[in-house]
Coordinates of C-alpha atoms and ligand atoms in Angstrom, one line a residue:
Chain H
M655 CA 150.7 68.3 108.5
S656 CA 148.9 71.4 106.5
F657 CA 146.4 70.4 103.1
L658 CA 149.8 70.8 101.2
L659 CA 151.9 68.8 102.7
L660 CA 149.3 66.5 102.4
I661 CA 149.2 67.0 98.6
F662 CA 153.2 66.8 98.1
K663 CA 153.6 63.4 99.8
N664 CA 149.8 62.0 97.9
T665 CA 152.2 63.1 95.1
F666 CA 154.9 61.3 95.4
R667 CA 153.0 58.1 97.2
N668 CA 154.2 56.2 93.4
K669 CA 157.4 57.3 92.6
V670 CA 157.7 55.3 89.3
R671 CA 154.8 56.8 87.7
S672 CA 155.7 60.0 89.0
F673 CA 159.1 60.1 87.9
L674 CA 157.9 59.3 84.6
A675 CA 155.6 61.4 84.4
V676 CA 157.7 64.6 85.0
I677 CA 160.2 63.6 82.8
G678 CA 157.9 64.0 79.6
I679 CA 156.4 67.4 80.9
A680 CA 160.0 68.9 81.6
I681 CA 161.1 67.3 78.2
G682 CA 158.4 70.1 77.1
I683 CA 159.8 72.9 79.8
A684 CA 163.1 72.5 78.9
T685 CA 162.6 72.8 75.2
I686 CA 160.1 75.8 76.4
V687 CA 162.7 77.4 78.1
G688 CA 166.1 76.6 76.2
L689 CA 164.5 78.3 72.9
G690 CA 163.0 81.1 75.2
A691 CA 167.0 81.8 76.3
L692 CA 168.6 81.1 72.1
S693 CA 165.6 83.8 70.9
N694 CA 166.6 85.8 73.7
G695 CA 170.6 85.5 73.7
I696 CA 170.2 86.5 69.3
I697 CA 168.4 89.5 70.4
T698 CA 171.1 90.6 72.8
S699 CA 173.8 90.0 71.1
F700 CA 172.1 91.9 68.0
D701 CA 171.2 94.7 70.5
K702 CA 174.9 95.0 71.9
T703 CA 176.0 95.4 68.3
M704 CA 173.2 97.7 67.5
H705 CA 174.2 99.6 70.2
V706 CA 178.0 99.8 70.4
G707 CA 179.7 102.2 72.8
G708 CA 175.7 103.4 74.6
A709 CA 175.1 104.5 70.8
D710 CA 170.8 105.0 70.7
F711 CA 170.8 103.8 67.5
S712 CA 172.1 102.7 64.4
I713 CA 172.1 103.5 60.4
L714 CA 172.9 100.9 58.5
S715 CA 172.4 101.5 54.0
K716 CA 169.3 100.5 52.7
Q717 CA 170.7 97.2 51.2
Q718 CA 172.3 95.5 53.6
N719 CA 168.9 95.8 55.9
E720 CA 166.9 94.5 53.5
T721 CA 169.8 91.6 53.1
G722 CA 169.7 90.9 56.6
I723 CA 171.6 92.4 58.9
N724 CA 175.4 91.4 58.7
P725 CA 177.5 93.6 61.2
Y726 CA 180.6 91.7 60.1
G727 CA 179.7 91.6 56.1
T728 CA 180.6 94.6 53.8
S729 CA 177.7 96.1 52.4
T730 CA 178.8 99.7 53.0
F731 CA 177.9 103.5 52.4
S732 CA 179.7 106.7 52.1
E733 CA 180.9 108.6 55.2
D734 CA 179.8 111.9 53.9
W735 CA 176.3 109.8 55.6
L736 CA 177.8 110.4 59.2
N737 CA 177.9 114.4 58.7
K738 CA 173.9 114.4 57.5
I739 CA 173.4 112.6 60.1
K740 CA 175.2 114.8 62.9
E741 CA 172.6 117.6 61.1
I742 CA 169.8 116.5 62.4
Q743 CA 167.6 117.9 65.2
G744 CA 168.3 115.7 68.1
V745 CA 171.1 114.2 67.5
K746 CA 174.3 114.5 69.6
D747 CA 177.0 112.7 67.5
A748 CA 177.5 109.9 65.6
K749 CA 180.3 107.3 64.4
G750 CA 181.2 105.4 61.9
I751 CA 182.2 101.9 62.1
Y752 CA 183.4 99.9 59.5
L753 CA 183.4 96.0 60.1
A754 CA 185.2 93.4 57.7
T755 CA 185.4 89.9 58.2
L756 CA 189.4 89.4 57.6
P757 CA 192.2 86.6 57.6
V758 CA 193.8 87.4 60.7
E759 CA 196.9 84.5 61.9
G760 CA 195.4 82.8 59.0
K761 CA 191.7 82.3 60.7
L762 CA 188.1 84.5 59.2
L763 CA 187.6 86.2 62.4
A764 CA 185.1 89.9 63.2
V765 CA 187.6 92.6 62.6
G766 CA 186.2 96.8 63.6
G767 CA 187.8 99.8 63.2
F768 CA 186.4 102.7 65.5
D769 CA 186.6 105.6 66.2
Y770 CA 189.0 106.8 68.6
K771 CA 186.2 108.0 71.6
D772 CA 184.4 105.5 70.7
L773 CA 187.4 102.5 72.1
K774 CA 187.9 105.1 74.6
S775 CA 184.3 104.7 76.0
R776 CA 184.9 100.7 76.1
D777 CA 187.9 101.4 78.6
N778 CA 186.1 99.7 81.1
S779 CA 186.0 96.2 79.5
L780 CA 189.7 96.2 79.3
I781 CA 191.0 92.9 81.4
D782 CA 194.7 93.2 80.3
G783 CA 196.9 95.9 78.3
R784 CA 195.7 99.1 77.4
N785 CA 193.2 101.1 74.9
I786 CA 194.9 101.9 71.5
S787 CA 196.4 105.2 71.7
E788 CA 194.5 108.1 69.6
N789 CA 196.4 108.5 66.0
A790 CA 198.6 104.8 66.5
N791 CA 198.3 102.9 63.2
N792 CA 199.4 99.5 63.9
E793 CA 197.6 98.7 67.4
V794 CA 194.5 96.4 68.1
I795 CA 192.8 95.3 70.9
I796 CA 191.7 92.0 70.6
G797 CA 188.9 89.9 72.5
K798 CA 189.2 87.2 75.3
L799 CA 188.1 84.3 72.9
A800 CA 190.0 85.1 70.0
S801 CA 192.7 85.7 72.4
E802 CA 192.7 82.5 73.9
S803 CA 191.7 80.8 69.9
L804 CA 194.7 82.8 68.7
N805 CA 197.3 82.2 71.9
K806 CA 198.5 85.8 71.7
G807 CA 198.8 87.9 74.8
V808 CA 199.7 91.4 75.3
G809 CA 202.6 92.2 73.3
D810 CA 202.6 89.6 70.5
E811 CA 202.2 90.7 67.1
L812 CA 199.2 90.4 65.0
S813 CA 199.3 89.5 61.4
I814 CA 195.6 90.4 59.7
G815 CA 196.1 90.2 55.6
E816 CA 198.9 91.2 54.5
D817 CA 199.3 93.7 57.7
K818 CA 201.3 93.2 61.0
F819 CA 200.0 95.0 64.2
E820 CA 201.0 94.8 68.1
I821 CA 198.0 94.1 70.6
V822 CA 198.4 96.3 73.2
G823 CA 194.8 95.3 74.8
I824 CA 192.5 92.4 75.9
S825 CA 188.7 93.1 76.2
E826 CA 186.1 91.1 78.0
S827 CA 182.2 92.0 77.6
G828 CA 180.6 88.8 78.2
N829 CA 179.7 88.8 74.4
S830 CA 180.8 85.7 72.9
N831 CA 180.5 88.0 69.5
Q832 CA 182.6 90.6 71.1
D833 CA 185.0 89.1 72.8
S834 CA 185.6 86.5 69.2
S835 CA 186.4 90.1 67.4
I836 CA 189.1 92.3 66.9
Y837 CA 189.1 96.2 67.3
T838 CA 190.9 99.0 66.0
L839 CA 190.9 102.0 64.8
L840 CA 188.2 103.0 61.9
S841 CA 191.1 105.1 59.6
V842 CA 193.5 101.5 60.5
I843 CA 190.7 99.3 58.5
Q844 CA 189.6 101.8 56.0
K845 CA 193.3 102.2 54.9
M846 CA 193.8 97.7 54.8
V847 CA 191.0 96.9 53.1
K848 CA 191.3 99.9 51.0
D849 CA 187.7 101.5 50.9
E850 CA 188.8 104.8 52.8
K851 CA 185.6 107.4 53.4
S852 CA 182.9 103.9 53.4
L853 CA 180.8 102.7 56.1
S854 CA 179.3 99.7 57.7
M855 CA 177.0 101.1 60.3
I856 CA 176.9 104.7 62.0
S857 CA 176.5 104.3 65.4
V858 CA 173.7 107.6 66.6
Y859 CA 173.6 109.3 70.0
V860 CA 170.8 111.4 70.3
E861 CA 170.5 114.3 72.4
K862 CA 169.7 113.8 76.8
G863 CA 166.6 113.7 77.0
A864 CA 165.4 114.0 72.9
D865 CA 163.1 111.0 71.9
I866 CA 165.2 108.4 70.0
K867 CA 162.4 106.9 67.8
G868 CA 161.3 110.6 66.9
V869 CA 165.3 111.4 65.6
A870 CA 165.1 107.6 64.3
K871 CA 161.9 108.4 62.1
T872 CA 162.9 112.0 61.2
I873 CA 166.3 110.3 59.7
E874 CA 163.6 107.6 58.1
D875 CA 161.5 110.4 56.3
K876 CA 164.5 112.3 54.8
Y877 CA 167.3 109.5 54.2
G878 CA 165.0 106.5 53.7
E879 CA 165.6 105.6 50.0
N880 CA 169.6 105.2 51.1
I881 CA 170.0 104.3 54.7
S882 CA 167.7 102.6 57.0
T883 CA 167.6 103.5 60.7
V884 CA 167.6 100.4 63.5
T885 CA 166.7 100.9 67.1
S886 CA 165.8 97.3 68.0
V887 CA 166.0 94.0 66.2
S888 CA 162.2 94.7 65.3
D889 CA 163.4 96.8 62.7
V890 CA 166.0 94.7 61.2
K891 CA 163.4 92.4 58.7
R892 CA 165.9 88.6 58.5
M893 CA 166.6 88.8 62.3
D894 CA 163.2 90.0 62.8
D895 CA 161.4 86.7 60.7
L896 CA 164.1 84.9 62.7
V897 CA 163.0 85.7 66.4
N898 CA 160.0 85.4 65.2
M899 CA 160.6 82.1 64.2
I900 CA 162.0 81.1 67.4
K901 CA 159.0 82.5 69.0
G902 CA 156.5 80.5 66.5
V903 CA 158.8 77.0 67.2
S904 CA 158.3 77.8 70.7
L905 CA 154.5 78.5 71.2
A906 CA 154.2 75.1 68.8
I907 CA 156.3 72.9 71.0
S908 CA 154.0 75.1 74.0
L909 CA 150.8 73.9 72.4
L910 CA 152.7 70.2 71.8
A911 CA 153.6 69.8 75.6
I912 CA 149.9 71.1 77.0
I913 CA 148.5 68.3 75.0
I914 CA 151.2 66.1 75.2
G915 CA 152.1 66.4 79.2
G916 CA 148.4 67.0 79.7
I917 CA 147.4 63.8 78.1
G918 CA 150.5 62.2 80.5
I919 CA 149.1 63.8 83.5
I920 CA 145.0 62.7 83.1
N921 CA 146.6 59.1 82.5
T922 CA 148.4 59.5 85.5
M923 CA 146.0 61.2 87.7
I924 CA 143.5 58.6 86.7
M925 CA 145.3 56.0 87.8
T926 CA 146.0 57.4 90.9
V927 CA 142.4 58.5 91.6
F928 CA 141.6 54.6 90.4
E929 CA 144.3 53.0 92.9
R930 CA 142.9 55.5 95.8
T931 CA 138.7 54.9 95.4
R932 CA 138.2 53.6 98.8
E933 CA 140.4 56.0 99.9
I934 CA 138.6 58.6 98.3
G935 CA 135.4 56.6 99.8
V936 CA 136.8 56.8 103.4
L937 CA 137.9 60.9 102.6
K938 CA 133.7 61.4 102.2
A939 CA 132.5 59.0 104.8
V940 CA 134.6 61.8 107.3
G941 CA 133.0 64.8 105.8
W942 CA 134.9 66.1 103.5
S943 CA 133.7 67.5 100.9
R944 CA 133.5 67.3 96.9
T945 CA 135.5 70.6 96.9
K946 CA 137.9 69.9 99.4
I947 CA 138.9 66.5 97.0
L948 CA 138.7 68.2 94.0
S949 CA 141.4 70.6 95.2
M950 CA 143.6 67.9 97.1
I951 CA 143.7 65.5 93.5
L952 CA 144.1 69.2 91.0
G953 CA 146.8 70.2 93.7
E954 CA 148.2 67.0 93.2
S955 CA 148.2 67.4 89.5
I956 CA 149.3 71.0 89.8
V957 CA 152.7 69.6 91.7
L958 CA 153.5 67.4 89.9
T959 CA 153.6 69.5 86.5
L960 CA 155.5 72.3 88.6
F961 CA 157.9 70.0 89.4
S962 CA 158.1 69.1 85.8
A963 CA 158.9 73.1 85.5
V964 CA 161.5 73.0 87.9
I965 CA 163.4 69.6 86.8
G966 CA 162.2 71.4 83.2
S967 CA 164.2 74.3 83.9
I968 CA 167.4 72.5 85.1
I969 CA 167.2 70.4 82.1
G970 CA 167.1 73.1 79.6
V971 CA 169.8 75.3 81.3
I972 CA 172.5 72.5 81.6
V973 CA 171.7 70.9 78.1
L974 CA 172.1 75.0 76.3
E975 CA 175.1 75.9 78.8
T976 CA 177.0 71.8 77.3
L977 CA 176.0 72.8 73.9
V978 CA 177.7 76.3 74.1
A979 CA 181.0 74.9 76.4
I980 CA 181.3 71.9 73.5
G981 CA 181.2 74.9 71.0
I982 CA 178.1 73.3 69.4
M983 CA 176.6 76.7 69.1
G984 CA 179.4 78.4 67.6
N985 CA 181.0 81.5 69.4
T986 CA 177.8 84.2 68.4
L987 CA 175.0 82.9 70.2
N988 CA 174.6 82.9 74.3
P989 CA 171.7 82.0 75.2
V990 CA 170.1 84.4 77.7
F991 CA 168.3 83.4 80.6
T992 CA 166.0 85.5 82.0
L993 CA 163.2 85.5 84.5
E994 CA 160.5 86.1 81.4
T995 CA 162.3 82.6 80.0
F996 CA 161.3 80.5 83.4
I997 CA 158.0 82.2 83.5
Q998 CA 157.0 80.8 80.5
G999 CA 158.0 77.8 81.6
F1000 CA 156.0 77.8 84.8
E1001 CA 153.1 79.2 83.2
V1002 CA 153.2 76.1 80.3
A1003 CA 153.9 73.4 83.5
I1004 CA 150.5 75.0 86.1
L1005 CA 148.0 75.0 82.6
V1006 CA 149.1 71.2 81.8
G1007 CA 148.5 70.6 85.6
L1008 CA 145.5 72.4 85.7
I1009 CA 144.5 70.6 81.8
G1010 CA 144.9 67.7 82.8
G1011 CA 143.7 67.2 86.5
L1012 CA 140.4 68.9 85.7
Y1013 CA 139.0 65.8 84.4
P1014 CA 140.3 63.2 87.1
A1015 CA 139.9 65.3 90.0
L1016 CA 136.3 65.8 88.7
R1017 CA 135.8 62.3 89.1
A1018 CA 137.2 61.6 92.3
S1019 CA 134.9 64.2 93.7
K1020 CA 131.8 63.2 92.2
L1021 CA 132.2 59.3 93.0
T1022 CA 129.1 58.2 95.6
P1023 CA 131.2 57.3 99.0
T1024 CA 129.4 53.7 98.9
E1025 CA 130.1 53.2 95.3
A1026 CA 133.8 54.0 96.5
L1027 CA 134.0 51.8 99.6
R1028 CA 132.6 48.7 98.1
Y1029 CA 135.0 49.2 95.3
E1030 CA 138.3 46.7 95.4
Chain F
M182 CA 115.5 59.6 126.3
T183 CA 115.2 61.7 123.3
S184 CA 115.8 59.2 119.9
I185 CA 119.0 60.1 118.1
I186 CA 118.2 58.5 114.9
K187 CA 114.2 58.1 113.5
I188 CA 114.1 56.6 110.6
S189 CA 110.7 55.5 108.9
N190 CA 109.4 53.3 106.1
L191 CA 113.1 53.7 103.8
K192 CA 113.5 51.4 101.2
K193 CA 116.4 51.7 98.9
S194 CA 116.9 49.3 96.0
Y195 CA 119.9 48.8 93.4
E196 CA 120.1 47.9 89.6
N197 CA 116.7 49.6 88.7
G198 CA 114.6 48.4 91.6
N199 CA 115.8 44.2 90.6
I200 CA 117.4 44.3 94.5
K201 CA 116.3 45.4 97.3
A202 CA 118.2 46.0 99.8
L203 CA 116.4 47.8 102.0
N204 CA 112.3 47.2 101.8
G205 CA 110.6 49.3 104.8
I206 CA 113.1 49.8 107.6
D207 CA 111.2 51.6 110.2
L208 CA 113.8 52.6 113.9
E209 CA 114.1 54.5 116.4
I210 CA 117.5 54.6 118.5
D211 CA 117.7 56.9 122.0
E212 CA 120.9 58.9 122.3
G213 CA 124.0 57.2 123.7
D214 CA 122.9 53.6 123.6
F215 CA 124.4 50.8 122.2
V216 CA 122.8 49.0 119.2
S217 CA 124.4 45.8 117.1
I218 CA 122.9 44.9 113.8
I219 CA 122.9 40.9 112.6
G220 CA 121.5 39.2 110.2
Q221 CA 122.8 37.1 107.0
S222 CA 125.2 38.3 104.7
G223 CA 123.9 40.6 101.7
S224 CA 120.3 41.4 103.7
G225 CA 121.1 44.7 104.2
K226 CA 123.3 45.4 107.1
T227 CA 125.6 47.7 105.1
T228 CA 123.0 49.6 103.3
L229 CA 121.1 50.3 106.1
L230 CA 124.2 51.8 108.2
N231 CA 124.9 53.4 104.8
M232 CA 121.8 55.2 105.3
I233 CA 122.1 56.9 108.9
G234 CA 125.7 57.6 107.5
A235 CA 124.7 59.4 104.6
L236 CA 126.7 58.0 103.0
D237 CA 124.4 57.4 100.6
I238 CA 120.0 58.3 100.3
G239 CA 117.3 56.3 100.6
D240 CA 114.2 56.4 97.2
E241 CA 111.8 56.0 100.2
G242 CA 111.0 57.1 103.9
S243 CA 112.9 58.9 105.7
V244 CA 116.0 59.1 107.9
E245 CA 116.3 62.1 110.9
V246 CA 119.5 61.8 112.6
A247 CA 121.2 63.8 114.7
G248 CA 118.4 66.6 114.3
Y249 CA 119.6 66.4 110.4
N250 CA 117.0 65.6 107.5
L251 CA 118.7 63.4 105.5
N252 CA 116.5 63.1 103.2
K253 CA 116.7 67.4 102.8
T254 CA 119.3 68.3 103.9
K255 CA 122.3 70.1 101.0
R256 CA 125.5 69.5 104.3
L257 CA 125.4 66.4 104.3
N258 CA 129.0 66.7 104.9
D259 CA 128.9 69.0 107.5
F260 CA 126.3 65.9 109.0
R261 CA 129.5 63.1 108.2
S262 CA 132.0 65.4 109.5
K263 CA 130.4 66.4 112.7
K264 CA 127.8 63.8 113.8
I265 CA 129.1 60.7 112.5
G266 CA 132.6 58.4 113.1
F267 CA 133.1 55.6 110.9
V268 CA 135.0 52.2 111.5
F269 CA 134.8 49.6 108.2
Q270 CA 136.0 46.3 108.3
L271 CA 139.2 47.0 106.3
H272 CA 140.9 49.7 108.2
N273 CA 141.2 51.7 105.3
L274 CA 144.6 53.6 106.3
I275 CA 146.3 56.3 104.1
P276 CA 149.3 54.1 103.8
N277 CA 152.1 56.6 102.7
L278 CA 151.1 59.1 105.8
S279 CA 151.9 58.4 109.2
V280 CA 149.4 56.8 112.3
V281 CA 149.1 60.3 113.7
E282 CA 148.9 62.0 110.0
N283 CA 146.2 59.3 109.6
V284 CA 144.3 60.1 112.7
E285 CA 144.4 64.1 111.4
I286 CA 142.3 63.5 108.0
P287 CA 138.9 63.7 109.0
L288 CA 140.0 67.4 110.8
Y289 CA 140.9 68.7 106.9
A290 CA 137.2 69.1 106.6
R291 CA 137.2 71.5 109.4
K292 CA 138.4 74.6 109.6
M293 CA 141.3 74.0 112.5
S294 CA 145.3 74.8 112.1
G295 CA 147.9 72.4 111.3
E296 CA 149.0 72.3 115.0
K297 CA 145.6 71.8 116.8
R298 CA 145.0 69.1 114.3
K299 CA 147.9 67.1 115.8
K300 CA 147.3 67.7 119.2
K301 CA 143.8 66.4 118.5
A302 CA 145.0 63.6 116.5
L303 CA 148.0 62.5 119.5
N304 CA 144.8 62.8 122.0
L305 CA 143.4 60.2 120.3
L306 CA 146.1 58.3 119.7
D307 CA 146.7 57.9 123.4
L308 CA 143.3 57.1 124.2
V309 CA 143.1 54.1 121.7
G310 CA 147.0 53.0 123.8
L311 CA 149.0 54.2 120.5
K312 CA 151.0 57.5 121.1
D313 CA 154.3 55.9 121.3
K314 CA 153.4 54.5 117.8
A315 CA 151.9 58.2 116.0
K316 CA 155.1 58.1 114.1
I317 CA 155.1 55.4 112.2
K318 CA 153.4 53.8 108.6
P319 CA 150.1 52.2 109.6
T320 CA 151.8 49.2 107.4
R321 CA 154.4 48.7 110.1
L322 CA 151.2 47.6 112.5
S323 CA 149.4 44.5 113.3
G324 CA 145.9 43.9 112.1
G325 CA 144.6 44.9 115.7
E326 CA 146.7 47.9 116.1
R327 CA 145.4 49.3 112.5
Q328 CA 141.7 49.3 113.6
R329 CA 142.3 50.7 117.2
V330 CA 144.3 53.6 114.6
A331 CA 141.2 53.9 112.4
I332 CA 138.4 54.1 115.7
A333 CA 140.8 57.1 116.9
R334 CA 140.4 58.0 113.1
A335 CA 136.5 57.7 113.4
L336 CA 136.9 59.2 116.8
V337 CA 138.6 62.5 116.0
N338 CA 135.6 64.7 115.2
E339 CA 134.0 63.9 118.7
P340 CA 130.6 62.6 116.9
S341 CA 128.0 61.6 118.4
I342 CA 127.9 58.1 116.8
I343 CA 130.4 55.9 115.9
L344 CA 128.9 52.8 113.0
A345 CA 131.5 50.2 113.1
D346 CA 130.3 48.2 110.1
E347 CA 132.3 44.7 111.2
P348 CA 135.1 46.4 113.1
T349 CA 136.5 43.1 114.2
G350 CA 135.6 41.1 110.8
S351 CA 139.3 40.6 109.8
L352 CA 140.5 39.9 113.5
D353 CA 141.5 36.8 115.4
S354 CA 139.1 36.4 118.6
Q355 CA 141.7 38.1 121.5
T356 CA 142.7 40.8 119.0
S357 CA 138.8 41.0 117.9
N358 CA 137.8 41.2 122.2
D359 CA 140.6 43.9 123.3
I360 CA 138.8 46.4 119.6
L361 CA 135.1 44.9 121.5
K362 CA 136.4 46.3 124.8
L363 CA 138.3 49.3 123.3
L364 CA 134.9 51.2 121.8
I365 CA 132.2 49.9 124.5
D366 CA 134.6 51.9 127.0
L367 CA 134.8 55.0 124.4
H368 CA 131.1 54.4 124.3
E369 CA 130.4 54.4 127.7
K370 CA 132.8 57.2 128.6
E371 CA 131.8 59.2 126.2
N372 CA 128.1 58.8 126.1
V373 CA 128.3 58.4 122.5
T374 CA 126.0 55.9 120.6
L375 CA 127.1 53.3 119.4
I376 CA 126.3 50.4 115.8
I377 CA 128.0 47.8 115.1
V378 CA 126.9 45.1 112.4
T379 CA 128.3 42.3 113.0
H380 CA 127.8 38.6 112.1
D381 CA 129.1 37.5 115.7
L382 CA 126.4 36.6 118.0
N383 CA 128.9 36.7 121.0
I384 CA 129.6 40.2 120.2
S385 CA 125.8 41.5 119.1
K386 CA 124.7 40.1 122.7
L387 CA 127.2 43.1 124.5
A388 CA 124.5 45.3 123.0
N389 CA 122.0 46.8 125.1
R390 CA 120.0 46.3 121.5
Q391 CA 120.2 43.6 119.2
I392 CA 118.1 44.6 115.6
E393 CA 117.9 41.6 113.5
V394 CA 117.8 42.4 109.6
L395 CA 116.5 40.0 106.9
D396 CA 115.7 40.7 103.2
G397 CA 115.6 44.2 103.2
K398 CA 113.7 44.4 106.5
I399 CA 113.9 44.6 110.4
T400 CA 112.5 40.7 111.8
N401 CA 113.2 41.0 115.3
F402 CA 114.2 44.4 117.4
K403 CA 115.2 43.4 121.0
Ligands
ATP2103 N1 125.8 49.9 95.1 C1 125.4 48.5 95.0 N2 124.9 48.0 93.8 C2 124.8 46.9 93.7 N3 123.6 45.8 94.8 C3 123.8 47.0 95.9 C4 124.6 47.6 96.2 N4 125.7 48.1 97.4 C5 124.4 46.7 98.5 N5 123.9 46.2 96.9 C6 123.1 45.3 96.9 O1 121.7 45.2 98.0 C7 122.2 43.6 99.1 C8 122.5 44.2 100.6 O2 123.6 44.8 100.7 P1 124.8 44.9 102.3 O3 125.9 45.4 101.7 O4 123.7 45.6 103.1 O5 124.6 43.7 102.9 P2 125.1 43.0 103.8 O6 123.9 42.9 105.1 O7 126.0 44.0 104.7 O8 125.8 41.7 103.5 P3 127.0 41.4 104.3 O9 127.0 41.1 105.9 O10 127.9 40.9 102.8 O11 128.1 43.0 104.7 C9 123.1 42.9 98.1 O12 122.4 42.2 97.3 C10 123.7 43.5 97.4 O13 125.0 42.9 96.7
MG2104 MG1 128.3 44.2 104.9

């Protein structure tokens, strides 16, 4: 039996008590993992919108950026900007996008108008049918989730506002935001909402090897009064605030978990040490050093919290995925679990184990053997 | 014969000096000897045994055991691990570990591979006649069997001295005899110094020498 196995066996000696301690910490860890995945989800979904079709960054109207990013809103700016942007050094191409929330078969859905080339570049997300043809003025592609909720497929007719369209393709990108949207050509939607010559967003592609941030800055410097460049979430104040708020809440919960979980672990481990006083006396009598006893008790504490981290991570994933599955989260927000979210949970768990286990472990290691052996 | 234990003027008190557990002990014990310690309850037998095994340190006097000066050395763990095997009245086995794992426990104080630990522990279980019960939990053993496991645990470090504090105190007389026989056999075969604390004069008589303790002093040593 290895020392590690000995620690494992000791940790789960009193099953009920270990279970209760594990649950307490696991809930904290689940919350940390869950919030981490949510803020990742927000960032990812936003990033996808801002980098549609592989764009390096996006341009929004100044007003829209300040009131908060609402890519499907109506705040627009003139199409003339497109040419001004294209002239900037380092810009390879710029494409206009028009986004609007419109009544589709009686439901309000996001409808996006894209440049033909933009649509072409998204060919590989088509799961059924074909792409929109170059000059078609009555063709749409709909996202898989939209197709499910509208119960329509390729070949079906789709009414948007007053106009009738034909569904030519179904797309799936995995981003629920995009998969709940309708896609058509830029000119078609501009005409439909009677807002020709306007754009909601410009996707910018820089020359190969050009510095993305540098190009964005050149644009900001030159036209910053009227338009804003967005390279990442942190460029958009309201999104940035939201993400920071979630991070703040997550930090607060981490701290709470450390304090509450730490107290729980101290309590559990003190009881363990208390109950095993004679046993610790025997360990000393057979030659175990203080450090050995310290590392055993601390080890048990860390095993307990690591186990909690595993359980907590599983709970976090199950709860979030369940919320998504039953539709409570709406379909715009998809949690994104990354290695970092779990690592954060495990870091907190180890910290709790160390902090909570230290005092009981020190107490155990300092017991005098005779006192410990006399203990009834 | 060289002496393995040399104690002079050892004093130990508790409760701020109100209880004088040991009140000037002078004692020399030869290597490989079998000694019994008798005396009334509270006379200081356990305290004396604990001093020899370095579980506690005296207030005054000197204790030298197996080449270690226990008043001075900083390597008490080392001493306990290498020189001493304790057998207590209550076996003090760890309930959630198997019999063989319990015997392995003292070896964690040494640098040793898990495999070697297990092999050594199994050898000792064989010696005390419990090899076939190696894998079960001590809770499923009889009192005598548990004490045998405790003896195997005390011996696994190959100590020079076995200190047994009323090792048969909680056993019936038949089992008690078996356990004593086992301890005495081991003492003879391995040439370990054996010191047994007991209330039982019949047991005490088996030893080569008897120490009688009263009020923290040795009143008779023959
Ligand atoms: N850690 C301690 N704290 C306070 N008093 C102690 C402690 N250890 C021993 N004593 C006291 O010292 C005296 C000697 O105790 P010791 O345990 O050595 O007696 P003993 O001869 O082993 O008795 P018994 O036969 O009952 O086991 C007793 O009065 C006991 O109460
Ligand atoms: Mg005693």
